[in-house]
Amino acid sequence: MAPRRTVKQEHIKQESKPSLMDSQPAPARVIYWHRTDLRLTDSPALTTALSIPNIESFWPVWCFDPEYVYRHRVGLNRWNFLLESMETISGEYKRSNGDQKLWVLRGRPELVLKRAWKEWGVTHIVWEKDSNAYSKVRDQRIKDLAQECGVQVIDMPGRHLYDPDEVGKANGGKPTMTLHQWQGITKKMGPIAEPGQPPERIPDPGSKSLGVDDGEAWGSYEGEDLNAHIRTGQDTCFERLSGPLEDPFSVPTMAQLGFPPATTTIRGGTIEAHLRLDLFLSNPTAVATFSKPHSEPTSLEPSTTLLSPYIKFGCVGVREIWWGCQRVIEAWRKKGGKGETKEPENMFGQLEFRDMYACAEACTPHFERIRGNHVCRYIDWALSNQYDSTGHEISPRPRSDNEEAEERFEAWREGKTGFPWIDACMRQLKSEGWIHHLARHSVACFLTRGQCYISWERGMEVFDEWLIDWDPASNPGNWMWLSCSAFFSQYFRVYGLVSWPQRTDKTGALVRKYCPELKDFPDKYIYAPHLAPQAVQEKANCIIGTDYPLPMLDEQACKDLCIARIKNAYTLALHGDAPEVLDGSAEPRLKALHEEGGASKEKSGEERGEERREKRRKRNGNESLDGFFKKQKT
DNA sequence: ACTTAGTTGCAGGA
DNA sequence: TCCTGCAACTAAGT
């Protein structure tokens, strides 16, 4: 590997000190590289870029990387949201300066940026800092290249409330694992910055040509195309570095990428983002009394703000949300508002959790997997990643000999588990690219520690592909949380597949929408249609086992088994970086614990589970799955 | 060694 | 909409 060269970042103010002769600084030709921030508001990096003295030319640029299209499995809905957000900001630039737009360079950043620097005589490149593992590697490559080419790099934090790397540093290089810890550290780091003013004026671009354009945009990528399964035909996106001749530097379309149209109803872009934020802020009581745990995952219209996709693509800045809420709540207090919610369940807490995960990710190698991840508890999940003797993940991934787990995973992914609540959530996720936070909890718990005992790595990958608001830190973080692998450990608290959705919606509206084959079942059976008598199934025109699957497992029995096994894993007390995990000896040891009867010397987990089931049967005087009938008013 | 808190469990009861 | 018992986790504080 080539030695890393660090690019010294000098603060603009220092650089703009008047020279000896008090003459104008040399003309600056500046590229602003958009990556995580498709907005003009609340962008410290963009503000910094525009404050460079004596700007002669300015190009807001997006590098559309074909390698990214190949290597990352990104669902249609997220691609679509990205393209819409790019179109929107391009329009915003044009509105500010008729000669401006988002200059989309189609090719690997190393290739197209180097070309642009050379052709356009670029002196500075500025971007918003991104602290996740993938971005750090990419950005370091560009920094090295920039130094070689004599281009000055300025990267500024702004994606989070506090720079995750700085928070980690202040925590002794350790990841923040609780919100309290994160709060304690950031308290000493000063208040959260207020959002800056959006730019008044965007300077003109200079050259509008990349020179010779010989279609080398694909670069030298060789490997598996992870998006092959969603491509419809010939890609035309990367035929030329500067895009189609008739519309150079334009934002690609789904068709150019070889993708069919998206299915989501969620529209991208900074304008939509600000409409959503303003809508939320226009109801001060809702802002001041926001409580995530009490919002409704069963709601047809999102019961939360739906700001997450916009935060993910930087269509809105976190400081705008933070201070917008502060402003509204302050006014609400003055008017005598009552019942204000506190952290962590209020809006501020939600933003803080996002920061906490970002810091945890920035300080944890292999945060997105079990092996080598020192914060992640080792549990012998089915279908977990497999590695060869050199520590590389085996690719392509072989089908496990645990056929039952493979089938359960497939059913979970496709929304065919036979549990309407789970199936509705998974189908909504696939078609909309978004489900409520607590719905994510429910399906994640079910797949991992609740019932299926399947690795969170598998579930995380499905979310990677389908979520529009996918975040490289929050997604693995939340999967570890829900699987009791890190952050959370109360594995005996398991979401019910009937009781949990029933808590907020007895009518099953979400199920009726996303599992339409069940739409004519009475409320009583909507979350457990297999319990409906034959006559009811016939009347609903849906025979369970034929038109809709039977439950693929026994909820209660699997739950008891999972709890017993996780208890054993906790007794073993190994993390992803333990030598036993790396050399493969952890798995047989834990399996032996399961066989022996585990943590409890007298009784095996299975026996304890059986005991609990027995008790429950006595209480209910019926089959465990029938328990929910008792609550129904007839 | 003990207590307490931890965004988001369930069932049953007032 | 609150409470309790369930069987019981970790981390931080006393």
XYZ file of C-alpha atoms (C1' of nucleotides) in Angstrom:
662
model
C 0.000 0.000 0.000
C 1.220 3.455 -0.837
C 2.243 5.521 2.167
C -0.471 7.847 3.381
C 0.218 11.500 2.946
C -1.811 13.845 4.987
C -2.928 17.069 3.454
C -2.486 19.935 5.778
C -5.707 21.814 6.098
C -5.212 25.437 6.701
C -8.080 27.448 7.855
C -9.327 29.843 5.233
C -9.010 32.848 7.472
C -5.326 32.197 7.980
C -4.815 31.777 4.319
C -6.618 34.968 3.464
C -4.347 37.158 5.573
C -3.249 40.070 3.460
C 0.093 39.407 1.836
C 3.128 41.702 2.153
C 2.131 43.791 -0.793
C -1.512 43.837 0.376
C -2.362 42.595 -3.102
C -5.326 40.446 -4.097
C -4.836 36.760 -3.425
C -4.396 34.646 -6.511
C -7.697 33.869 -8.250
C -9.284 30.739 -6.822
C -11.008 28.125 -8.940
C -13.082 26.062 -6.570
C -14.852 22.726 -6.824
C -17.453 22.019 -4.177
C -17.875 18.264 -4.024
C -21.398 17.287 -2.935
C -21.649 13.847 -1.400
C -23.630 13.853 1.811
C -25.264 17.228 1.583
C -27.733 17.847 -1.242
C -28.757 21.236 0.107
C -27.618 24.862 0.100
C -28.822 25.623 3.636
C -26.969 24.880 6.870
C -23.814 23.701 5.156
C -20.636 24.772 6.951
C -18.557 23.259 4.164
C -20.364 25.123 1.384
C -20.195 28.354 3.362
C -16.467 27.800 3.751
C -16.042 27.099 0.054
C -17.839 30.297 -0.890
C -15.785 32.329 1.576
C -12.521 31.505 -0.205
C -11.156 34.910 -1.284
C -11.139 35.991 -4.875
C -13.143 33.127 -6.371
C -12.869 33.264 -10.116
C -14.789 30.091 -10.909
C -16.948 27.753 -8.888
C -18.344 24.333 -9.743
C -20.709 22.408 -7.472
C -19.904 18.856 -8.495
C -21.290 15.361 -8.004
C -19.178 12.351 -8.935
C -21.444 9.553 -10.063
C -19.278 6.544 -9.417
C -19.969 3.439 -11.541
C -18.034 1.322 -9.117
C -20.519 2.355 -6.473
C -23.371 1.305 -8.759
C -21.738 -2.096 -9.180
C -20.506 -2.774 -5.704
C -23.297 -1.519 -3.518
C -26.658 -3.113 -3.527
C -28.909 -0.074 -3.438
C -32.619 -0.469 -4.029
C -34.527 1.396 -6.723
C -36.226 3.655 -4.236
C -32.961 4.955 -2.835
C -31.479 5.493 -6.298
C -34.604 7.392 -7.264
C -34.509 9.543 -4.154
C -30.869 10.382 -4.813
C -31.527 11.388 -8.411
C -34.494 13.549 -7.420
C -32.412 15.210 -4.735
C -29.635 15.893 -7.242
C -32.128 17.365 -9.716
C -33.576 19.577 -7.016
C -30.290 21.043 -5.880
C -29.219 21.512 -9.476
C -32.361 23.587 -9.938
C -31.569 25.543 -6.795
C -28.145 26.427 -8.163
C -29.672 27.458 -11.461
C -32.181 29.671 -9.669
C -29.329 31.404 -7.899
C -27.171 31.776 -10.997
C -28.515 31.007 -14.467
C -25.142 29.635 -15.567
C -24.933 27.260 -12.654
C -26.110 23.734 -11.983
C -24.937 20.601 -10.268
C -22.090 19.459 -12.491
C -22.422 15.699 -12.591
C -19.195 13.952 -13.520
C -19.822 10.353 -14.472
C -16.930 8.226 -13.360
C -14.830 7.198 -10.388
C -13.960 10.223 -8.240
C -10.204 9.685 -8.668
C -10.595 9.721 -12.404
C -13.085 12.523 -12.981
C -11.869 14.847 -10.274
C -8.305 14.599 -11.507
C -9.538 15.320 -15.014
C -11.598 18.295 -13.841
C -8.753 19.719 -11.749
C -6.494 19.616 -14.767
C -8.954 20.845 -17.402
C -10.469 23.546 -15.212
C -7.276 24.719 -13.473
C -8.800 24.023 -10.079
C -7.049 25.429 -6.986
C -9.364 24.227 -4.208
C -11.717 21.343 -3.573
C -14.080 21.539 -0.624
C -16.409 18.927 0.839
C -18.453 18.050 3.876
C -16.530 15.566 5.985
C -17.896 12.074 6.245
C -16.588 9.975 9.097
C -17.730 6.466 8.172
C -15.217 3.780 7.273
C -15.982 3.643 3.542
C -15.851 7.413 3.084
C -12.638 7.771 5.065
C -10.805 5.483 2.651
C -12.260 7.188 -0.425
C -11.526 10.673 0.897
C -7.965 9.837 1.832
C -7.340 8.671 -1.733
C -8.638 11.971 -3.048
C -6.567 13.915 -0.532
C -3.423 12.081 -1.631
C -4.255 12.735 -5.254
C -4.993 16.396 -4.587
C -1.637 16.873 -2.961
C 0.062 15.322 -5.975
C -1.859 17.706 -8.221
C -1.337 20.784 -6.084
C -4.994 21.220 -5.270
C -5.889 22.368 -1.788
C -8.421 20.210 0.068
C -10.753 21.622 2.684
C -13.107 19.242 4.459
C -15.471 20.515 7.102
C -17.684 18.597 9.533
C -21.390 19.351 9.284
C -23.190 16.090 8.756
C -23.714 15.592 12.489
C -24.378 17.713 15.551
C -20.756 17.136 16.578
C -17.931 15.692 14.500
C -18.054 11.957 15.344
C -14.257 11.704 15.149
C -13.876 14.535 17.668
C -16.392 12.967 20.033
C -14.518 9.677 19.777
C -11.225 11.426 20.469
C -12.710 13.097 23.538
C -13.886 9.657 24.677
C -10.341 8.286 24.584
C -10.823 6.798 21.124
C -13.606 4.585 22.414
C -17.031 4.357 20.815
C -19.937 6.006 22.605
C -22.158 3.109 23.645
C -24.873 4.899 25.573
C -26.628 8.169 24.962
C -25.626 9.375 28.434
C -22.002 8.840 27.577
C -22.389 10.774 24.332
C -24.204 13.585 26.139
C -21.538 13.784 28.832
C -18.800 14.176 26.255
C -20.521 16.632 23.949
C -21.591 18.815 26.871
C -17.941 19.787 27.208
C -17.637 20.524 23.498
C -19.726 23.673 23.461
C -23.199 24.317 22.141
C -24.463 23.001 18.824
C -23.828 25.519 16.079
C -26.745 27.488 14.697
C -27.453 26.941 11.003
C -25.628 29.439 8.813
C -27.306 31.579 6.206
C -27.727 30.033 2.756
C -25.447 31.585 0.126
C -26.649 34.848 -1.379
C -24.849 34.389 -4.616
C -23.212 31.501 -6.410
C -20.172 32.502 -8.497
C -20.009 31.608 -12.173
C -18.489 28.369 -13.405
C -15.358 28.553 -15.529
C -14.747 25.986 -18.228
C -17.704 23.803 -19.148
C -15.805 21.027 -20.829
C -13.771 18.087 -19.602
C -11.685 18.132 -22.788
C -11.249 14.794 -24.502
C -14.096 12.574 -23.436
C -13.376 9.068 -24.558
C -15.771 6.989 -22.549
C -13.364 5.730 -19.937
C -15.856 6.360 -17.188
C -16.283 2.722 -16.241
C -12.671 2.658 -15.203
C -11.219 -0.749 -14.569
C -13.874 -2.276 -12.388
C -13.941 -6.044 -12.486
C -16.230 -7.968 -10.204
C -19.737 -8.857 -9.256
C -22.477 -6.389 -10.183
C -24.610 -6.387 -7.062
C -27.356 -4.508 -8.863
C -27.539 -6.939 -11.757
C -30.827 -8.297 -10.415
C -32.619 -4.963 -10.830
C -31.181 -3.802 -14.130
C -33.589 -3.932 -17.041
C -31.321 -3.462 -20.007
C -28.434 -1.520 -21.402
C -26.927 1.165 -19.179
C -26.112 4.366 -20.986
C -25.185 6.388 -17.931
C -21.442 5.969 -18.147
C -20.820 6.220 -21.862
C -19.160 9.596 -21.467
C -17.541 11.297 -18.470
C -19.679 14.404 -18.950
C -22.934 12.646 -19.738
C -25.025 12.823 -22.895
C -23.885 15.247 -25.604
C -27.277 16.929 -25.795
C -27.325 17.631 -22.048
C -23.775 17.594 -20.690
C -23.162 17.235 -16.918
C -26.837 16.439 -16.375
C -28.224 14.349 -13.548
C -28.597 10.736 -14.720
C -32.037 9.205 -15.024
C -33.167 5.837 -13.717
C -33.382 4.654 -17.321
C -29.798 5.722 -18.035
C -28.721 3.637 -15.055
C -30.603 0.677 -16.488
C -33.166 0.665 -13.688
C -36.952 0.403 -13.881
C -39.009 3.152 -12.227
C -39.058 3.281 -8.443
C -42.148 2.259 -6.482
C -41.936 4.684 -3.565
C -44.272 7.622 -3.007
C -41.553 9.483 -1.080
C -40.175 12.372 -3.121
C -36.571 13.497 -2.765
C -34.942 16.901 -2.661
C -34.181 19.843 -0.443
C -37.457 21.632 -1.245
C -39.547 18.664 -0.140
C -37.269 18.325 2.901
C -37.932 21.875 4.011
C -41.667 21.526 3.382
C -41.644 18.493 5.688
C -39.642 20.278 8.355
C -41.879 23.363 8.180
C -44.961 21.163 8.378
C -43.644 19.549 11.541
C -42.610 22.875 13.076
C -46.020 24.390 12.277
C -47.495 22.271 15.078
C -45.608 23.414 18.195
C -47.446 21.056 20.517
C -46.471 18.099 18.334
C -42.855 19.272 18.388
C -42.740 19.881 22.138
C -44.496 16.640 23.076
C -42.877 14.418 20.452
C -42.212 11.000 21.912
C -40.713 8.362 19.665
C -41.663 5.345 21.786
C -45.282 6.481 21.779
C -45.571 7.094 18.054
C -47.530 4.530 16.089
C -45.791 2.013 13.846
C -49.195 0.837 12.605
C -50.229 4.204 11.198
C -50.958 4.399 7.467
C -49.672 7.954 7.341
C -46.263 8.175 9.037
C -46.720 9.040 12.712
C -43.229 10.513 12.772
C -41.707 13.333 10.723
C -40.385 11.251 7.794
C -37.320 13.490 7.829
C -34.862 10.577 7.914
C -34.440 10.134 4.125
C -33.780 13.861 3.815
C -31.256 13.790 6.621
C -29.556 10.816 5.013
C -29.003 12.654 1.725
C -28.358 15.944 3.470
C -31.408 17.577 1.903
C -31.879 19.248 5.256
C -29.224 20.047 7.851
C -29.420 18.631 11.370
C -28.815 22.065 12.868
C -31.863 23.403 11.033
C -33.957 20.702 12.676
C -32.334 21.137 16.069
C -32.672 24.900 16.258
C -36.028 24.903 14.481
C -37.389 22.694 17.248
C -35.696 24.793 19.939
C -37.247 27.973 18.572
C -40.731 26.518 18.312
C -40.618 24.915 21.767
C -39.391 28.108 23.400
C -42.340 30.043 21.989
C -44.673 27.229 23.008
C -43.352 27.341 26.593
C -43.923 31.084 26.770
C -47.527 30.511 25.776
C -47.866 28.107 28.694
C -47.565 24.827 26.841
C -47.555 21.759 29.090
C -46.375 18.166 28.869
C -43.048 18.737 27.157
C -41.139 15.531 26.522
C -37.492 15.117 27.446
C -34.536 13.351 25.957
C -34.074 10.713 24.807
C -37.595 10.238 23.511
C -38.042 13.760 22.098
C -36.770 15.078 18.761
C -33.435 16.144 20.196
C -32.857 12.646 21.515
C -33.470 11.192 18.051
C -30.804 13.404 16.516
C -28.462 12.584 19.389
C -28.857 8.850 18.882
C -27.861 9.314 15.269
C -24.715 11.095 16.430
C -24.031 8.423 19.033
C -24.097 5.707 16.377
C -21.877 7.779 14.091
C -19.275 8.090 16.833
C -19.559 4.383 17.641
C -19.049 3.510 13.986
C -16.117 5.887 13.579
C -14.356 4.251 16.554
C -15.155 0.618 15.763
C -13.427 -1.361 13.023
C -15.826 -3.721 11.235
C -18.860 -2.090 12.800
C -21.025 -3.615 10.066
C -20.290 -7.229 10.920
C -19.690 -9.550 13.870
C -16.184 -10.836 13.169
C -13.546 -8.434 14.431
C -16.138 -6.064 15.892
C -15.148 -5.459 19.492
C -18.467 -3.927 20.557
C -20.542 -6.788 19.170
C -21.371 -9.754 21.347
C -20.728 -13.140 19.830
C -23.912 -15.160 19.361
C -24.039 -18.301 17.220
C -26.737 -16.996 14.904
C -27.786 -18.988 11.874
C -26.627 -17.623 8.489
C -23.903 -15.386 9.906
C -21.041 -14.317 7.642
C -18.538 -17.053 6.795
C -14.812 -16.395 6.390
C -11.973 -18.293 4.782
C -8.722 -19.079 6.561
C -7.249 -15.733 5.552
C -10.125 -13.855 7.173
C -11.906 -12.869 3.973
C -15.622 -13.327 3.724
C -16.430 -16.227 1.430
C -17.852 -14.835 -1.798
C -20.183 -15.573 -3.406
C -21.925 -16.498 -0.224
C -22.615 -20.246 -0.104
C -26.067 -21.455 0.839
C -26.074 -22.605 4.428
C -26.855 -26.224 5.249
C -29.330 -24.829 7.755
C -32.183 -25.138 5.288
C -34.802 -24.096 7.824
C -32.979 -20.814 8.499
C -32.509 -20.136 4.785
C -36.222 -20.622 4.200
C -37.211 -18.493 7.156
C -34.888 -15.720 6.028
C -36.304 -15.763 2.524
C -39.862 -15.694 3.868
C -38.997 -12.786 6.165
C -37.418 -10.836 3.336
C -40.345 -11.341 0.984
C -43.081 -10.801 3.544
C -44.374 -14.367 3.512
C -43.834 -15.477 7.099
C -47.509 -16.071 7.816
C -47.431 -13.350 10.475
C -49.405 -10.478 8.930
C -47.750 -7.751 10.992
C -44.251 -8.829 9.950
C -45.302 -9.398 6.346
C -47.027 -6.012 6.064
C -43.934 -4.235 7.417
C -41.570 -6.056 5.076
C -43.771 -5.429 2.052
C -44.093 -1.752 2.963
C -40.323 -1.568 3.349
C -39.784 -3.082 -0.070
C -42.288 -0.919 -1.924
C -41.901 2.386 -0.045
C -38.298 2.263 1.148
C -39.432 3.367 4.570
C -41.144 1.854 7.588
C -41.685 3.304 11.028
C -38.800 3.011 13.439
C -40.730 0.709 15.757
C -41.811 -1.465 12.833
C -38.090 -1.875 12.106
C -37.660 -2.949 15.715
C -40.411 -5.481 15.421
C -39.145 -7.147 12.222
C -35.514 -7.020 13.388
C -36.334 -8.561 16.745
C -38.356 -11.296 15.021
C -35.525 -12.173 12.622
C -32.796 -12.253 15.262
C -33.275 -12.697 18.991
C -37.061 -12.910 19.017
C -37.866 -15.987 16.964
C -35.697 -16.848 13.948
C -32.234 -16.711 15.544
C -30.801 -15.502 12.225
C -27.762 -13.218 12.136
C -28.392 -9.487 12.238
C -25.847 -9.247 9.397
C -28.450 -10.764 7.037
C -31.227 -8.442 8.157
C -28.937 -5.436 8.005
C -28.153 -6.198 4.359
C -31.826 -6.224 3.430
C -32.240 -2.838 5.094
C -29.062 -1.662 3.311
C -30.755 -2.337 0.031
C -34.294 -1.222 0.680
C -34.176 1.691 3.100
C -34.080 5.111 1.476
C -32.765 6.556 4.737
C -30.035 3.925 5.093
C -27.143 5.166 7.178
C -23.815 3.338 7.501
C -23.690 3.866 11.260
C -27.332 3.843 12.365
C -28.258 0.720 10.442
C -25.684 -1.705 11.878
C -26.000 0.084 15.211
C -29.724 -0.468 15.398
C -29.404 -4.072 14.237
C -26.935 -4.726 17.041
C -29.299 -2.973 19.431
C -32.317 -5.037 18.419
C -30.409 -8.324 18.373
C -28.969 -7.584 21.841
C -25.476 -7.726 20.353
C -24.528 -4.250 21.573
C -26.130 -1.121 23.099
C -29.038 -3.133 24.527
C -29.154 -6.382 26.443
C -32.636 -7.087 27.758
C -33.140 -10.042 25.464
C -36.162 -11.320 27.347
C -38.192 -8.326 26.135
C -39.550 -9.597 22.848
C -42.091 -7.868 20.664
C -45.288 -9.842 20.236
C -46.383 -10.462 16.660
C -50.013 -9.854 17.575
C -49.931 -7.911 20.827
C -47.413 -5.303 19.671
C -49.283 -4.019 16.600
C -52.592 -4.397 18.438
C -51.412 -1.935 21.041
C -51.853 0.931 18.567
C -54.221 -0.465 15.947
C -56.831 -3.107 16.606
C -58.159 -2.811 13.038
C -54.977 -3.878 11.221
C -55.075 -1.052 8.658
C -51.451 -1.506 7.639
C -51.948 -5.237 7.150
C -55.030 -4.620 5.002
C -53.051 -2.245 2.818
C -49.877 -4.263 2.316
C -51.325 -7.774 2.576
C -54.486 -7.194 0.533
C -55.263 -10.900 0.435
C -56.188 -10.508 4.129
C -58.207 -7.338 3.768
C -61.621 -8.888 4.392
C -60.761 -10.663 7.630
C -62.532 -9.302 10.704
C -60.411 -7.236 13.115
C -60.425 -10.110 15.560
C -58.271 -12.254 13.266
C -56.360 -9.692 11.251
C -53.014 -10.285 13.012
C -53.528 -14.065 13.344
C -55.747 -15.176 10.459
C -54.759 -18.833 10.808
C -56.830 -18.915 13.980
C -59.988 -17.931 12.117
C -62.517 -20.737 11.688
C -62.868 -22.149 8.200
C -66.167 -20.302 7.662
C -64.522 -16.965 8.461
C -61.646 -17.702 6.072
C -64.095 -18.595 3.319
C -66.121 -15.459 3.913
C -62.902 -13.405 3.784
C -62.128 -15.141 0.508
C -58.701 -16.159 1.774
C -57.805 -19.659 2.882
C -54.804 -19.658 5.173
C -52.235 -22.129 3.912
C -53.386 -21.538 0.332
C -53.973 -17.843 -0.330
C -51.781 -16.680 2.562
C -49.105 -18.739 4.341
C -49.558 -20.481 7.650
C -47.269 -19.099 10.384
C -43.806 -20.387 9.557
C -42.965 -21.071 13.197
C -44.423 -21.252 16.709
C -43.974 -17.751 18.062
C -43.824 -18.700 21.711
C -41.714 -21.849 21.402
C -39.144 -20.103 19.207
C -39.044 -17.144 21.540
C -38.268 -19.367 24.512
C -35.574 -21.184 22.565
C -33.986 -17.891 21.469
C -33.956 -16.517 24.993
C -32.298 -19.670 26.277
C -29.642 -19.596 23.589
C -28.862 -15.930 24.015
C -28.558 -16.471 27.716
C -25.901 -19.091 26.923
C -24.138 -16.694 24.591
C -24.104 -14.060 27.327
C -22.595 -16.620 29.685
C -19.849 -17.280 27.147
C -19.277 -13.502 27.108
C -17.269 -13.229 23.887
C -17.159 -10.320 21.487
C -16.457 -10.231 17.764
C -12.750 -9.568 18.283
C -12.179 -12.505 20.662
C -9.529 -15.022 19.531
C -12.143 -17.783 19.899
C -14.349 -16.002 17.401
C -11.510 -15.365 14.966
C -10.243 -18.961 15.078
C -13.737 -20.448 14.937
C -13.671 -22.247 18.288
C -16.400 -20.077 19.809
C -19.179 -21.707 17.819
C -18.673 -25.321 18.983
C -18.184 -24.102 22.547
C -21.487 -22.248 22.504
C -23.257 -25.128 20.776
C -21.985 -27.387 23.552
C -23.425 -24.969 26.115
C -26.805 -25.207 24.406
C -26.559 -29.009 24.524
C -25.497 -29.138 28.161
C -28.332 -27.030 29.343
C -26.528 -23.755 29.495
C -26.245 -21.159 32.174
C -28.690 -22.744 34.558
C -27.105 -25.861 35.992
C -30.304 -27.603 36.962
C -32.471 -26.895 33.952
C -31.774 -26.344 30.321
C -33.057 -23.235 28.640
C -35.391 -25.400 26.656
C -36.781 -26.973 29.814
C -37.198 -23.560 31.370
C -38.966 -22.455 28.255
C -41.217 -25.487 28.413
C -41.941 -24.691 32.029
C -42.968 -21.164 31.126
C -45.177 -22.451 28.350
C -46.796 -24.852 30.807
C -47.495 -22.026 33.227
C -48.917 -19.941 30.446
C -51.161 -22.768 29.293
C -52.497 -23.132 32.805
C -53.207 -19.415 33.006
C -54.886 -19.265 29.657
C -56.402 -22.688 29.769
C -55.689 -22.862 26.052
C -53.011 -23.005 23.380
C -50.455 -20.238 23.770
C -51.176 -18.727 20.389
C -54.818 -18.418 21.336
C -53.994 -16.113 24.186
C -55.029 -13.028 22.363
C -58.639 -14.141 22.015
C -59.185 -13.460 25.665
C -58.643 -9.743 25.209
C -61.114 -9.436 22.396
C -64.488 -7.964 23.139
C -67.089 -10.053 21.409
C -21.591 -5.191 47.322
C -25.454 -2.878 46.398
C -28.686 0.328 43.891
C -30.478 2.447 39.960
C -31.359 3.562 35.296
C -31.815 2.156 30.759
C -35.901 5.860 24.189
C -39.700 1.853 22.416
C -42.153 -6.070 26.150
C -46.070 -8.768 27.786
C -50.015 -9.892 30.467
C -53.090 -8.660 33.737
C -55.302 -5.442 36.646
C -57.247 -0.945 38.482
C -53.435 5.541 31.110
C -51.163 4.154 34.696
C -49.347 0.120 37.799
C -47.190 -4.771 39.047
C -44.872 -9.072 38.279
C -42.428 -11.577 35.164
C -37.107 -13.335 35.451
C -33.291 -10.758 34.909
C -29.494 -7.913 31.043
C -25.416 -4.189 31.557
C -23.237 0.027 33.033
C -22.600 3.545 36.122
C -22.788 5.329 40.454
C -22.651 4.920 45.606
